[in-house]
């Protein structure tokens, strides 16, 4: 099987399991878990923040940030393709009581201009809801892992200071952005009030995310983490996996990017008319089939017969995510399986050059 459904599918290596077993643990509720304390101190330092908090998932880190930065009735501006909108709109309303004001950007990159347009589209008379937070994402999952340029993030940050809005950066795949762009971690800490990263996406850890911010914000997030049921006890075994991932599995992310790029190149070379494939910048390949008379589900299902697994992320879009569990030489099989699936399923293309042979 070549399983490209998600980079959350990686499993701990034997080295990681040994590190987890050796971890010095205690009860994190008493702040006595040595490995968790070490991870939190390390991540705060890495991103140039005062403090950080280990949480079970990226969703929880995002939701804690939202809770800390907003009050019920507030509004948050964000790109419509962001994880916050596609998967967290209900919990955002449910847990934080906020509404999401989504922006349809060309490439997922929010600018001061499109945020202003979104804010000014409604009355901001004090009787009505105020925009108090901007949610950013980097890399952008549903924009084919787009790496947001640092200058664009800096612009939004400057804007947010003038407008008194808080900024949270959903950096579930921020290490991919760092490796792809060569941007140091602390630069990302400098353009957001809080940021989150995930250890279970492409880094081989079984679990966990970190939320970094000011000491006060993180203390408040600690309170909400407990009330949401996310406070852990001997979490050091898992923190040790995250520390191992940071040390061993971040610098190799460029291998995943190279594999995604090879899949992109081979699909391009197959010259299948009617498909649109987003430029690959990190470890995610997204192919849009809207112009064809076939569904993403059908393509994914046909490809699974060849042992290649992708994911239909919408009716017409297929996603392939590379990660450390995928062999680097698998690109040819993936591209060929995709070509075969499209040729077999789209009866209108019988005899077309890309489907011959
Ligand atoms: C950009 C982004 N943010 C947040 C999450 C949520 O992470 P988790 O599944 O750990 O809750 C994901 C999950 O894929 C993601 O892609």
PDB file of N, CA and C and ligand atoms in Angstrom, residues 6 8 56-60 62 83 88 137 139 141 170 172-173 198 201, ligand 1:
ATOM      1  N   UNK A   6      -3.059  10.910   4.352  1.00  0.00           N
ATOM      2  CA  UNK A   6      -2.720  12.012   5.262  1.00  0.00           C
ATOM      3  C   UNK A   6      -1.330  11.779   5.851  1.00  0.00           C
ATOM      4  N   UNK A   8      -0.875  12.204   8.877  1.00  0.00           N
ATOM      5  CA  UNK A   8      -1.127  11.792  10.266  1.00  0.00           C
ATOM      6  C   UNK A   8      -0.986  10.274  10.413  1.00  0.00           C
ATOM      7  N   UNK A  56      -3.361  17.643  23.361  1.00  0.00           N
ATOM      8  CA  UNK A  56      -3.501  16.380  22.623  1.00  0.00           C
ATOM      9  C   UNK A  56      -3.540  16.546  21.106  1.00  0.00           C
ATOM     10  N   UNK A  57      -4.180  17.603  20.608  1.00  0.00           N
ATOM     11  CA  UNK A  57      -4.384  17.708  19.151  1.00  0.00           C
ATOM     12  C   UNK A  57      -4.256  19.158  18.659  1.00  0.00           C
ATOM     13  N   UNK A  58      -4.094  19.263  17.345  1.00  0.00           N
ATOM     14  CA  UNK A  58      -4.052  20.583  16.723  1.00  0.00           C
ATOM     15  C   UNK A  58      -5.369  21.312  16.911  1.00  0.00           C
ATOM     16  N   UNK A  59      -6.460  20.574  16.838  1.00  0.00           N
ATOM     17  CA  UNK A  59      -7.774  21.204  17.024  1.00  0.00           C
ATOM     18  C   UNK A  59      -7.873  21.813  18.415  1.00  0.00           C
ATOM     19  N   UNK A  60      -7.378  21.078  19.424  1.00  0.00           N
ATOM     20  CA  UNK A  60      -7.474  21.640  20.767  1.00  0.00           C
ATOM     21  C   UNK A  60      -6.607  22.890  20.900  1.00  0.00           C
ATOM     22  N   UNK A  62      -5.863  25.034  18.586  1.00  0.00           N
ATOM     23  CA  UNK A  62      -6.586  26.125  17.915  1.00  0.00           C
ATOM     24  C   UNK A  62      -7.741  26.632  18.773  1.00  0.00           C
ATOM     25  N   UNK A  83      -8.355  25.294   7.924  1.00  0.00           N
ATOM     26  CA  UNK A  83      -8.862  24.226   8.782  1.00  0.00           C
ATOM     27  C   UNK A  83      -9.889  24.784   9.766  1.00  0.00           C
ATOM     28  N   UNK A  88     -13.522  23.461  11.901  1.00  0.00           N
ATOM     29  CA  UNK A  88     -13.700  23.933  13.277  1.00  0.00           C
ATOM     30  C   UNK A  88     -14.752  25.030  13.417  1.00  0.00           C
ATOM     31  N   UNK A 137      -3.044  30.313   8.634  1.00  0.00           N
ATOM     32  CA  UNK A 137      -2.608  28.906   8.555  1.00  0.00           C
ATOM     33  C   UNK A 137      -1.350  28.827   7.693  1.00  0.00           C
ATOM     34  N   UNK A 139       1.779  25.639   6.817  1.00  0.00           N
ATOM     35  CA  UNK A 139       1.351  25.668   5.449  1.00  0.00           C
ATOM     36  C   UNK A 139      -0.174  25.528   5.377  1.00  0.00           C
ATOM     37  N   UNK A 141      -3.170  23.607   4.325  1.00  0.00           N
ATOM     38  CA  UNK A 141      -3.532  22.243   3.945  1.00  0.00           C
ATOM     39  C   UNK A 141      -4.330  22.214   2.628  1.00  0.00           C
ATOM     40  N   UNK A 170      -2.283  28.913  12.871  1.00  0.00           N
ATOM     41  CA  UNK A 170      -2.435  27.457  12.905  1.00  0.00           C
ATOM     42  C   UNK A 170      -1.273  26.887  12.086  1.00  0.00           C
ATOM     43  N   UNK A 172      -0.101  23.758  12.055  1.00  0.00           N
ATOM     44  CA  UNK A 172      -0.098  22.294  12.136  1.00  0.00           C
ATOM     45  C   UNK A 172       1.107  21.731  11.370  1.00  0.00           C
ATOM     46  N   UNK A 173       1.401  22.355  10.216  1.00  0.00           N
ATOM     47  CA  UNK A 173       2.559  21.926   9.405  1.00  0.00           C
ATOM     48  C   UNK A 173       3.587  23.061   9.279  1.00  0.00           C
ATOM     49  N   UNK A 198       1.868  20.807  15.155  1.00  0.00           N
ATOM     50  CA  UNK A 198       1.480  19.418  15.447  1.00  0.00           C
ATOM     51  C   UNK A 198       2.684  18.499  15.313  1.00  0.00           C
ATOM     52  N   UNK A 201       1.838  15.138  12.541  1.00  0.00           N
ATOM     53  CA  UNK A 201       1.649  15.347  11.095  1.00  0.00           C
ATOM     54  C   UNK A 201       3.017  15.322  10.424  1.00  0.00           C
TER      55      UNK A 201
HETATM   56  C1  LIG B   1      -4.019  22.917   9.199  1.00  0.00           C
HETATM   57  C2  LIG B   1      -4.567  22.010  10.248  1.00  0.00           C
HETATM   58  N1  LIG B   1      -4.856  22.501  11.460  1.00  0.00           N
HETATM   59  C3  LIG B   1      -5.336  21.732  12.448  1.00  0.00           C
HETATM   60  C4  LIG B   1      -5.532  20.382  12.243  1.00  0.00           C
HETATM   61  C5  LIG B   1      -6.132  19.559  13.360  1.00  0.00           C
HETATM   62  O1  LIG B   1      -5.236  18.658  13.903  1.00  0.00           O
HETATM   63  P1  LIG B   1      -5.749  17.432  14.780  1.00  0.00           P
HETATM   64  O2  LIG B   1      -6.206  16.384  13.825  1.00  0.00           O
HETATM   65  O3  LIG B   1      -4.535  17.039  15.566  1.00  0.00           O
HETATM   66  O4  LIG B   1      -6.836  17.926  15.641  1.00  0.00           O
HETATM   67  C6  LIG B   1      -5.256  19.812  10.992  1.00  0.00           C
HETATM   68  C7  LIG B   1      -5.470  18.381  10.770  1.00  0.00           C
HETATM   69  O5  LIG B   1      -5.231  17.851   9.715  1.00  0.00           O
HETATM   70  C8  LIG B   1      -4.742  20.651   9.971  1.00  0.00           C
HETATM   71  O6  LIG B   1      -4.477  20.179   8.753  1.00  0.00           O
END
